Short mmCIF file of C-alpha atoms and ligand atoms in Angstrom, two decimals:
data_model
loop_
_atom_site.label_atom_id
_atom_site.label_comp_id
_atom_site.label_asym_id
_atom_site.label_seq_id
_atom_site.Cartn_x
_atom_site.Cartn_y
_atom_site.Cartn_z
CA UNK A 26 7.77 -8.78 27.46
CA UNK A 27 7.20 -11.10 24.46
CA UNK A 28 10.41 -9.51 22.75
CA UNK A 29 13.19 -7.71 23.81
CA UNK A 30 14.23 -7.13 20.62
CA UNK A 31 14.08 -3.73 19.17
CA UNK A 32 12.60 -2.34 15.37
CA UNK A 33 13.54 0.12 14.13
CA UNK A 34 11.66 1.83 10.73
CA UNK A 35 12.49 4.18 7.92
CA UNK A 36 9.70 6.68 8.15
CA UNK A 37 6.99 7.59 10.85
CA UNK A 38 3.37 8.75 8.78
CA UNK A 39 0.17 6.45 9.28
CA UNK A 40 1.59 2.92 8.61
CA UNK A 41 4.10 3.34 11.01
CA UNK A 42 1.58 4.35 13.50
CA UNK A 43 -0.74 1.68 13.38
CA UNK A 44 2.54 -0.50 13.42
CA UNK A 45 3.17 1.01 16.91
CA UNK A 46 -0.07 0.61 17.85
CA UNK A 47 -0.10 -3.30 17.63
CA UNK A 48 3.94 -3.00 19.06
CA UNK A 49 2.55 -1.24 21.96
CA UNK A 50 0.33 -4.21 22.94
CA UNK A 51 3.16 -6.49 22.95
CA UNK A 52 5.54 -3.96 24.60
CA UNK A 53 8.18 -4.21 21.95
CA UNK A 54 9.97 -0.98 21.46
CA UNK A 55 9.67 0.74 18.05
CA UNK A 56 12.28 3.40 16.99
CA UNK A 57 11.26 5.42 14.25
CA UNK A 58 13.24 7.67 11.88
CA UNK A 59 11.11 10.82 10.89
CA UNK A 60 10.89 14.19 11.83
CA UNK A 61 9.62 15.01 15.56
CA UNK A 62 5.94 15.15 15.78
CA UNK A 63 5.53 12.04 13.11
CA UNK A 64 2.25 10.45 13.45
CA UNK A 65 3.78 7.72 15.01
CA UNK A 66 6.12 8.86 17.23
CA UNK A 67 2.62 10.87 18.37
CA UNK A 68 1.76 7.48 19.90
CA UNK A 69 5.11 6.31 21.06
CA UNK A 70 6.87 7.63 24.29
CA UNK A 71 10.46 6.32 24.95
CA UNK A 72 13.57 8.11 24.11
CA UNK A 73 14.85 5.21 21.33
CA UNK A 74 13.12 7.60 18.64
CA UNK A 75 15.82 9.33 15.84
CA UNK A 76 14.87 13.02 14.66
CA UNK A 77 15.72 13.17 10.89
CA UNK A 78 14.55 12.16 7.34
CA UNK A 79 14.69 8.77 6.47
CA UNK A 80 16.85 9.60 3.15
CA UNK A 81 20.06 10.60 5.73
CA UNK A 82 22.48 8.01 5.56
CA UNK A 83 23.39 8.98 9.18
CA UNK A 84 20.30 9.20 11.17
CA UNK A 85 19.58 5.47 9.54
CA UNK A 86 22.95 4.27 10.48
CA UNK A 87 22.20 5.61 14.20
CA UNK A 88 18.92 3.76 13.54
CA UNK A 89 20.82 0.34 12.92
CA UNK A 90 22.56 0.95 15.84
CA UNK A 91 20.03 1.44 18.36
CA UNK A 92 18.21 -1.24 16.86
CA UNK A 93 17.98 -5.20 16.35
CA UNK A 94 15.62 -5.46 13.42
CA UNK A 95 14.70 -2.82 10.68
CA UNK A 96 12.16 -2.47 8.83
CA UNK A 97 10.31 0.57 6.73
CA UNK A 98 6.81 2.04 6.51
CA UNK A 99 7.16 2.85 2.49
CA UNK A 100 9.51 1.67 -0.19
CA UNK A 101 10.71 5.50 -1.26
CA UNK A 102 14.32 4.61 0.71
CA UNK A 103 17.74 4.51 -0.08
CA UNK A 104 18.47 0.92 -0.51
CA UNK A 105 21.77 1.39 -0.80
CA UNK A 106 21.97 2.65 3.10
CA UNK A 107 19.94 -0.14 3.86
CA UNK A 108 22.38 -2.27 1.85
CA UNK A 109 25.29 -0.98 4.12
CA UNK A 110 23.95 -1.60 7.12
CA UNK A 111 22.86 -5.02 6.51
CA UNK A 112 26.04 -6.07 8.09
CA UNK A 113 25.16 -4.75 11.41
CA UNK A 114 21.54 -5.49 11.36
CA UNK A 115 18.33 -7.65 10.52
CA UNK A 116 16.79 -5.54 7.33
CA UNK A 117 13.20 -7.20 6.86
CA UNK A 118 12.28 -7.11 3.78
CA UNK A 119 15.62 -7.63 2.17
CA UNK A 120 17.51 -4.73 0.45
CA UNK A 121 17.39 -5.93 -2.72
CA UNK A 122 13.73 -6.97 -2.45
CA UNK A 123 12.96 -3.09 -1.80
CA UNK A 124 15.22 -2.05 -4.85
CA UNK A 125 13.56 -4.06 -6.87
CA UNK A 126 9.88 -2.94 -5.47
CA UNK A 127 10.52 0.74 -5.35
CA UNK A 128 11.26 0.88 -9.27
CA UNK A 129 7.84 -0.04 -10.26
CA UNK A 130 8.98 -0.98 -14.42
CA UNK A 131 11.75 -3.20 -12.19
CA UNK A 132 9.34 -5.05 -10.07
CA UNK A 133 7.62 -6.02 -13.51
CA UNK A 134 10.13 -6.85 -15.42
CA UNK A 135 10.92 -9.11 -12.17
CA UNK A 136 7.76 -10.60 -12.25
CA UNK A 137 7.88 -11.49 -15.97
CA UNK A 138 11.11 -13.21 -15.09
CA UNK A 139 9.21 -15.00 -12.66
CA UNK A 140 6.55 -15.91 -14.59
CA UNK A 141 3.92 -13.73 -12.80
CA UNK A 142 1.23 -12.26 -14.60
CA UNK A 143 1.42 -8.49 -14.89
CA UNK A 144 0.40 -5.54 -17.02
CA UNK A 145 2.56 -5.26 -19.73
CA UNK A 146 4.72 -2.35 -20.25
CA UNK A 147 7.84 -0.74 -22.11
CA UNK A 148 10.43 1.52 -20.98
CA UNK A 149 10.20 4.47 -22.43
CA UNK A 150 13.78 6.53 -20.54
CA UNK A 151 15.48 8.73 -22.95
CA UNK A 152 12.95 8.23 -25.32
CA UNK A 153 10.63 11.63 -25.36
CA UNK A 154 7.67 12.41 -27.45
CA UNK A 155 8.46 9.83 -30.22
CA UNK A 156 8.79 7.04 -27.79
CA UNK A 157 5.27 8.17 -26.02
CA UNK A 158 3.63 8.33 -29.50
CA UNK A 159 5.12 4.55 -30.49
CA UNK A 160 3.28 3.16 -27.65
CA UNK A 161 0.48 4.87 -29.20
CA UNK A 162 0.68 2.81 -32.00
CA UNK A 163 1.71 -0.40 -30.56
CA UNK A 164 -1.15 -0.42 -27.32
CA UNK A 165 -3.17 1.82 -28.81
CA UNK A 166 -5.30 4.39 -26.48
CA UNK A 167 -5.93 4.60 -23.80
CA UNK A 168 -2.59 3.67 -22.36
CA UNK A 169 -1.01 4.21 -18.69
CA UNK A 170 2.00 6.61 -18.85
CA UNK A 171 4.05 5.97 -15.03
CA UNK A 172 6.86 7.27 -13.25
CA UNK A 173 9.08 4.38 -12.37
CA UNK A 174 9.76 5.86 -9.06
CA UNK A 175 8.27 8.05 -6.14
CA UNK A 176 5.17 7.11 -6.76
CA UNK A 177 1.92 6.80 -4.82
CA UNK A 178 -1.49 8.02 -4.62
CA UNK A 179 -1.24 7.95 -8.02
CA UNK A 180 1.29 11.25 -8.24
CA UNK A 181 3.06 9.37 -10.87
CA UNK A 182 0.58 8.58 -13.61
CA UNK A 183 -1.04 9.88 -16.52
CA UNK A 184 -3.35 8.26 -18.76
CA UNK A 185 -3.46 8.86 -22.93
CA UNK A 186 -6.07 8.78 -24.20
CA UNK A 187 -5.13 9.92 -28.12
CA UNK A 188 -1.43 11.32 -29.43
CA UNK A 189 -3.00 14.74 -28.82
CA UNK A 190 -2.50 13.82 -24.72
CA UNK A 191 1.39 13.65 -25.13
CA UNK A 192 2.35 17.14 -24.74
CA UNK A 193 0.49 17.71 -21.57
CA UNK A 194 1.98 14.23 -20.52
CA UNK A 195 5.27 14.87 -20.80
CA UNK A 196 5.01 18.33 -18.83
CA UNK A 197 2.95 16.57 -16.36
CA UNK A 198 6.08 13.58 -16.00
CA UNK A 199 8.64 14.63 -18.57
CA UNK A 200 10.96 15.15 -15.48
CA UNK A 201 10.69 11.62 -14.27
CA UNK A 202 12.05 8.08 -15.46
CA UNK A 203 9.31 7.12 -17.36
CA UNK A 204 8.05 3.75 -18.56
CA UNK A 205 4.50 2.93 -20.13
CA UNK A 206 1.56 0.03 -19.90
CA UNK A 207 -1.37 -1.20 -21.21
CA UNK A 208 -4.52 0.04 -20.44
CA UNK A 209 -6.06 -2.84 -18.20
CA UNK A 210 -9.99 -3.06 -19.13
CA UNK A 211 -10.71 -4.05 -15.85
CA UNK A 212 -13.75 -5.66 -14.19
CA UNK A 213 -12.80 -4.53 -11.21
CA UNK A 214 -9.53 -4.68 -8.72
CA UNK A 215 -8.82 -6.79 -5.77
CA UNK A 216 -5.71 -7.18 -3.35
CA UNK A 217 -4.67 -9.27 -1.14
CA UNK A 218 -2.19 -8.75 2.09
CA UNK A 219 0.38 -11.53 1.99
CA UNK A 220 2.75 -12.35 4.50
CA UNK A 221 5.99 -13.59 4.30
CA UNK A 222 7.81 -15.47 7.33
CA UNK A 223 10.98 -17.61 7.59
CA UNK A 224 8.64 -20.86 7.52
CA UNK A 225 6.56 -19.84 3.98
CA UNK A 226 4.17 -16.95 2.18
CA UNK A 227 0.17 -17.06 4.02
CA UNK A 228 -2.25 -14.85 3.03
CA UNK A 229 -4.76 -12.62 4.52
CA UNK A 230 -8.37 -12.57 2.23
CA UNK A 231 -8.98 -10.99 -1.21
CA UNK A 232 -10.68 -7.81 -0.70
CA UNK A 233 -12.17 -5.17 -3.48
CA UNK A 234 -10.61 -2.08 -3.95
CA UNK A 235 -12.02 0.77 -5.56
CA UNK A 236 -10.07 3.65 -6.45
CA UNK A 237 -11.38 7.27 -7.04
CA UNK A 238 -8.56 10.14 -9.17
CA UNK A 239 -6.03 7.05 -8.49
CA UNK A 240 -6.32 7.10 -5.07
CA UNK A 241 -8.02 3.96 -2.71
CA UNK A 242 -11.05 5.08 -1.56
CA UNK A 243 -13.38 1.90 0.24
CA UNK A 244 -12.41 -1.45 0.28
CA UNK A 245 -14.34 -4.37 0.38
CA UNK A 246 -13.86 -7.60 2.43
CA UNK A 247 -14.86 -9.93 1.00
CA UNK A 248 -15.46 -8.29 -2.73
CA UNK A 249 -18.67 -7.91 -4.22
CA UNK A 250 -19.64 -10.14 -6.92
CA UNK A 251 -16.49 -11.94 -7.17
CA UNK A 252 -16.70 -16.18 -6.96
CA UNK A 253 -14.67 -17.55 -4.49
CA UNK A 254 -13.19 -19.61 -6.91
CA UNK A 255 -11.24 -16.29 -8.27
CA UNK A 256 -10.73 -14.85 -4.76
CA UNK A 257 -8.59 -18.26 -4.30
CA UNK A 258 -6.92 -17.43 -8.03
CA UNK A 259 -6.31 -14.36 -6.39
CA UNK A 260 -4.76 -15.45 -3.19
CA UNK A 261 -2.55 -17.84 -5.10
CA UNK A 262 -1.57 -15.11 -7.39
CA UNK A 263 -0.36 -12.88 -4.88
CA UNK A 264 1.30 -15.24 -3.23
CA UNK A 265 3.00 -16.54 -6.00
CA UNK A 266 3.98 -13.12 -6.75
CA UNK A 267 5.78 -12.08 -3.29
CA UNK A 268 7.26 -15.83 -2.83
CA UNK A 269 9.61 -15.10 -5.75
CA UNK A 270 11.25 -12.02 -3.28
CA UNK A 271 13.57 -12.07 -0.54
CA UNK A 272 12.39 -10.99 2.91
CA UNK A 273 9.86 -11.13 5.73
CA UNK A 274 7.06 -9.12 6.27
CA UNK A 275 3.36 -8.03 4.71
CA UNK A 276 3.29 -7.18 1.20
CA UNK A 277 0.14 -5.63 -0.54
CA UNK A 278 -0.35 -6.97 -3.62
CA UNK A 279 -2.60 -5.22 -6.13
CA UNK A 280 -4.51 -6.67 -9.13
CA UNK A 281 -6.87 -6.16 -11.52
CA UNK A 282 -9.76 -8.80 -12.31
CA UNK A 283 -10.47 -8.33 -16.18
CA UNK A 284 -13.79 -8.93 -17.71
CA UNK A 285 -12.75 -12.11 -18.90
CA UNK A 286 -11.72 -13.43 -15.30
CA UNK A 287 -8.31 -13.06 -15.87
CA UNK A 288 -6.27 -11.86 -13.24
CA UNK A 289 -2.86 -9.42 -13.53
CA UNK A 290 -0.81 -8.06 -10.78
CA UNK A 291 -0.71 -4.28 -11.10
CA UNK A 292 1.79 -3.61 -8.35
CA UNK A 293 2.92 -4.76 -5.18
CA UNK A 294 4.40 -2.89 -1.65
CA UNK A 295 6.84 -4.17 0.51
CA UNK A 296 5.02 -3.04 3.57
CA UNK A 297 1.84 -2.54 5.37
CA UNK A 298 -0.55 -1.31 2.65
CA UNK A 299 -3.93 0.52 2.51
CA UNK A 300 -5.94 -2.44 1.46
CA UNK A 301 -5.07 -3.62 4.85
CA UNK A 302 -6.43 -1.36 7.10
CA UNK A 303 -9.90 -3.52 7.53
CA UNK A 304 -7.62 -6.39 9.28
CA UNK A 305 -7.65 -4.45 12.15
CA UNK A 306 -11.12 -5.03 13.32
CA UNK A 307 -12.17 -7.49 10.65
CA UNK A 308 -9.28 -10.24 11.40
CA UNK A 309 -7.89 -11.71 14.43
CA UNK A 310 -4.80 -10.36 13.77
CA UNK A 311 -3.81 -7.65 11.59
CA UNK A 312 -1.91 -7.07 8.71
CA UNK A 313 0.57 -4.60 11.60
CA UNK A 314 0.70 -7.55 14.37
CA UNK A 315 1.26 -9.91 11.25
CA UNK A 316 4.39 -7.50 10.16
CA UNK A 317 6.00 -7.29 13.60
CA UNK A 318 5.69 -11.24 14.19
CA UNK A 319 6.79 -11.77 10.97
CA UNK A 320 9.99 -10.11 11.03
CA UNK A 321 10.61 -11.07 14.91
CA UNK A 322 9.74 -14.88 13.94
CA UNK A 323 6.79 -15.31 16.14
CA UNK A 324 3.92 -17.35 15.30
CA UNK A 325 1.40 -16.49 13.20
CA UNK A 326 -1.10 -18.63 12.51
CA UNK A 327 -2.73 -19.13 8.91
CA UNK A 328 -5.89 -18.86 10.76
CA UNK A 329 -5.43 -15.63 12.42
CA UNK A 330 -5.85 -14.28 9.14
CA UNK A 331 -9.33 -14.79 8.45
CA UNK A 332 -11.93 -12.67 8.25
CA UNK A 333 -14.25 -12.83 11.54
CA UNK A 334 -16.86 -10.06 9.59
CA UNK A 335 -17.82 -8.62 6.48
CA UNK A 336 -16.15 -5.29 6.29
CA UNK A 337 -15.89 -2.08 4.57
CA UNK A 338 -12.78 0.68 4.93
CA UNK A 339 -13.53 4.15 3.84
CA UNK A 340 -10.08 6.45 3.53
CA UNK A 341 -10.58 10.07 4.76
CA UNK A 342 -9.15 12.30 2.22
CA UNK A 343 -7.90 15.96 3.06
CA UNK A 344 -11.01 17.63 1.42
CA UNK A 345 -12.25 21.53 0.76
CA UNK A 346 -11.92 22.65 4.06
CA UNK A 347 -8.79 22.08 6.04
CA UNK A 348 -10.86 19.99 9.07
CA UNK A 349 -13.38 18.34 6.96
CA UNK A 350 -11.45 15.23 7.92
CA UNK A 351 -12.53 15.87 11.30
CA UNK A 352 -16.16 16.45 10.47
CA UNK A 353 -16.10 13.06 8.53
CA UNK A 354 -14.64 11.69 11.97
CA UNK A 355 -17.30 13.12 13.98
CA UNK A 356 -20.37 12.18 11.51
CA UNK A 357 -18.76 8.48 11.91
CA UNK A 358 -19.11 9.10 15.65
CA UNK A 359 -22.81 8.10 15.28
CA UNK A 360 -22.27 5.27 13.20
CA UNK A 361 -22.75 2.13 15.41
CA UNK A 362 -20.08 -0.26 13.96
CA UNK A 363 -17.80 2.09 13.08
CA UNK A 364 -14.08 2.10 13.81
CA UNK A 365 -12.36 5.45 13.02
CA UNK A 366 -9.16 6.37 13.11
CA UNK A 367 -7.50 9.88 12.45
CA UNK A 368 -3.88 9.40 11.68
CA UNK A 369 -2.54 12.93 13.57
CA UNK A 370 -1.13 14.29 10.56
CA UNK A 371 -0.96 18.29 10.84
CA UNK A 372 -2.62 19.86 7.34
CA UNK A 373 -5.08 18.53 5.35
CA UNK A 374 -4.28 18.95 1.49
CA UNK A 375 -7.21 18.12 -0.49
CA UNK A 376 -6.47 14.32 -1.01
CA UNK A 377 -4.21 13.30 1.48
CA UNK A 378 -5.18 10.68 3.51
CA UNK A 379 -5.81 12.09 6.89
CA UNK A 380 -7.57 8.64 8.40
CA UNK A 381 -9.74 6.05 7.80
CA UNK A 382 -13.15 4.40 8.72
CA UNK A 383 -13.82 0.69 9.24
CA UNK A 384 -17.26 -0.61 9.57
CA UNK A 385 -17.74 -4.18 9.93
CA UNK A 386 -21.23 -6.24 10.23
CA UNK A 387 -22.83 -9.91 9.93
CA UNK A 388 -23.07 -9.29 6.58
CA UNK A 389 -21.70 -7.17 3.67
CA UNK A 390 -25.13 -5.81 2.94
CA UNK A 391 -25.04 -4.73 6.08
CA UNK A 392 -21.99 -2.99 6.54
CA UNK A 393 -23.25 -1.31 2.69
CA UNK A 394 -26.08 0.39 4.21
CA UNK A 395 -24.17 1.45 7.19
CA UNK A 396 -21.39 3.00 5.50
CA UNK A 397 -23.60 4.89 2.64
CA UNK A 398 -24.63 8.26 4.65
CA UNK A 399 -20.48 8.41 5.29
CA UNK A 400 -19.36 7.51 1.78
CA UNK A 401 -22.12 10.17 0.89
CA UNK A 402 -20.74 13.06 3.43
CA UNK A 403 -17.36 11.88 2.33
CA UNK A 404 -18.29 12.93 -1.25
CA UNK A 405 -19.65 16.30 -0.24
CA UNK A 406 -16.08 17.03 1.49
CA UNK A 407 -14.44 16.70 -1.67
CA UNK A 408 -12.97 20.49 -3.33
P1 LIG B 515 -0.44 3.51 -4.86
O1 LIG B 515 -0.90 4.63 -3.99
O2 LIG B 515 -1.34 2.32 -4.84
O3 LIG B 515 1.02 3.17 -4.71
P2 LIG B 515 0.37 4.40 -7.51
O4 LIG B 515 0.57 5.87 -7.57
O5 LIG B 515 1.58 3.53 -7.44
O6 LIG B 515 -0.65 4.07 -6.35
P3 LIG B 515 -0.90 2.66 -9.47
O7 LIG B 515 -1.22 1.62 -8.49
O8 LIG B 515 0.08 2.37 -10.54
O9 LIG B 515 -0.49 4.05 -8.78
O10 LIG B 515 -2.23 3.14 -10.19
C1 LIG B 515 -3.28 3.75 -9.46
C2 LIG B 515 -4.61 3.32 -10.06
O11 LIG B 515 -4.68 3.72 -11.44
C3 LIG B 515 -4.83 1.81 -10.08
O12 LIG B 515 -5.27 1.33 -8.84
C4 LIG B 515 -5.86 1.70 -11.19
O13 LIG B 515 -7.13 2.12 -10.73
C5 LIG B 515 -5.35 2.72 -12.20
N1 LIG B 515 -4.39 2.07 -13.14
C6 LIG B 515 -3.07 1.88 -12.94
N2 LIG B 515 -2.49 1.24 -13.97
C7 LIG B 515 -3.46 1.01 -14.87
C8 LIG B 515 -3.50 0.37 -16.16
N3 LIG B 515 -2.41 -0.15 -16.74
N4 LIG B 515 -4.70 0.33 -16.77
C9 LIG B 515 -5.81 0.86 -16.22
N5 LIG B 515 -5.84 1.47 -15.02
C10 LIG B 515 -4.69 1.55 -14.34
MG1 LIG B 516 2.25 2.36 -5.96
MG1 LIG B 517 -1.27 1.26 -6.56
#
């Protein structure tokens, strides 16, 4: 056994999973906190797991206790638990680190205090329709209306694009703390996986993202047409970003390359993220193996976190039929360099992400014409 140690995490869907899978192949024992037939408890046999939601404050104090080092699979926790039993046991990231993260007009006010470039925004809590219609004015449309919490996938935003959008936005959102930012014109946008260990920050590559309804759909490693001049503005960036927290771990680290080469973070996750998914073939570690070393202190070298290929990820989305996840899967099946993975989760709601698809190749051209025919039958899944 490389570790004896056991983690523990706050919540059991697809990250978690593919966390487990790279714990398995060191042996170290993951307990995770989610209801019974999580996705990765699916992959996980040992009796250390805890039946429960990750919002109880006593299934994650049991958690603490069966556990040496915890850690969490999304930032949507109760930091304040975490905060508690921080006494007891290693919390990677830190507590306040997630607090700040899972308010996302927080993290950018943090950033601004750190002098890190990000989209700029105002709060707009107690304000209503007059304060919605003032940003009008002041950022002029489009602008980017966003909860400041529970958000993902999108489920969170709504964009403006005249004053005549502000009644459906506010019964779209009016329920949630709201804050609001300017549009980004954006070239395109890239992130980068950082990693953050008790010796310094390293970084995985810049990939591409693109996003489709406000959800990742294919990322690309490296991008396409960027220099690598701004991939290294971009590493730096990012890893300027998540030095200023506390905490080990893998951050994602989102950004948006304007048309005047000018970089700006649009948010970041304290955890294993979905532009990561390619280092699992494409790298000789991944962004999961980098995660558990990271917050066991094992060594991870700077190296291990290049890319050996040109790669391309391709989410599975819950589409018009409730298995056309599975016939994506299956159509993959005859795809030479294709890595698939289905993530076990029980109904597919148009839009969830149900798996992914990993192609990698000697070159990004390459991996392009391999992956069209799926990206294509991915489209024709859609509702
Ligand atoms: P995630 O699943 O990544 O956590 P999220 O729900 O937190 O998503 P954001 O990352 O805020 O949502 O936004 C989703 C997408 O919407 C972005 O990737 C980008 O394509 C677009 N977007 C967000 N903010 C802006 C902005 N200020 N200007 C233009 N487009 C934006
Ligand atoms: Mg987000
Ligand atoms: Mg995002």
């Amino acid at each position: 056994m490389v570790d004896s140690r056991k983690v523990g995490v706050l919540g059991g869907g697809q990250l978690g999973r593919m966390l487990i899978e790279a714990a398995n192949r060191l042996n170290v024992q993951v307990n995770v906190l989610d209801a019974a037939a999580s996705p990765a408890k699916q992959i996980s046999a040992h009796n250390g797991h805890i039946e429960g939601s990750f919002k109880d404050a006593a299934a994650v104090k049991r958690l603490a206790q069966i556990s040496d080092v915890v850690t969490v699979e999304i930032e949507h926790v109760d930091t304040h638990m975490l905060e508690e039993v921080a006494s007891e046991v290693v919390v990677e990231p830190s507590w306040k680190t997630l607090r700040t993260i899972k308010d996302k007009y927080a993290q950018k006010q943090y950033f601004k205090e750190h002098g890190v470039d990000v989209a700029e925004s105002i709060d707009l809590e107690g304000k209503g329709a007059d304060g919605l219609k003032e940003v009008g004015t002041s950022y002029g449309y489009p602008y980017m209306l966003k909860s400041k919490t529970e958000a993902y996938d999108g489920r969170g935003n709504f964009v403006l694009r005249s004053e005549a959008d502000i009644d459906s936005a506010l019964q779209a959102l009016g329920t949630r703390p709201l804050y609001a930012e300017r549009w980004a014109d954006f070239r395109l946008e890239l992130a980068v996986m950082v990693v953050k260990t008790k010796d310094g920050v390293l970084t995985f590559p810049t990939v591409e993202t693109v996003h489709e309804d406000s959800i990742c759909k294919l990322t690309y490693a490296p991008p396409r047409n960027v220099s690598e001049s701004t991939s290294q503005r971009a590493q730096d960036l990012a890893k300027k970003a998540i030095g200023a927290f506390e905490g080990k771990g893998v951050f994602g680290v989102e950004m948006f390359l304007l048309k005047d080469d000018s970089l700006l973070i649009n948010e970041v996750a304290p955890r294993p993220h979905n532009s990561g998914h390619y280092t699992i073939e494409a790298c000789p570690i991944s962004q999961y193996d980098a995660h558990l070393r990271a917050i066991l202190d094992l060594p991870i070298p700077q190296s291990a976190l290049r890319l050996r290929e040109p790669s391309i990820m391709l989410n599975i989305l819950g589409g018009k039929t409730p298995d056309s996840h599975v016939q994506v899967a299956k159509k993959a099946l005859e795809s030479p360099n294709a890595s698939i993975h289905l993530y076990g989760k029980g109904d597919a709601r148009p839009g969830r992400k149900m798996g992914h698809i990993t192609i990698t190749a000697p070159t990004l051209a390459a991996a392009e014409q391999e992956i069209q025919p799926l990206i294509e039958f991915v489209d024709e899944q859609k509702g």
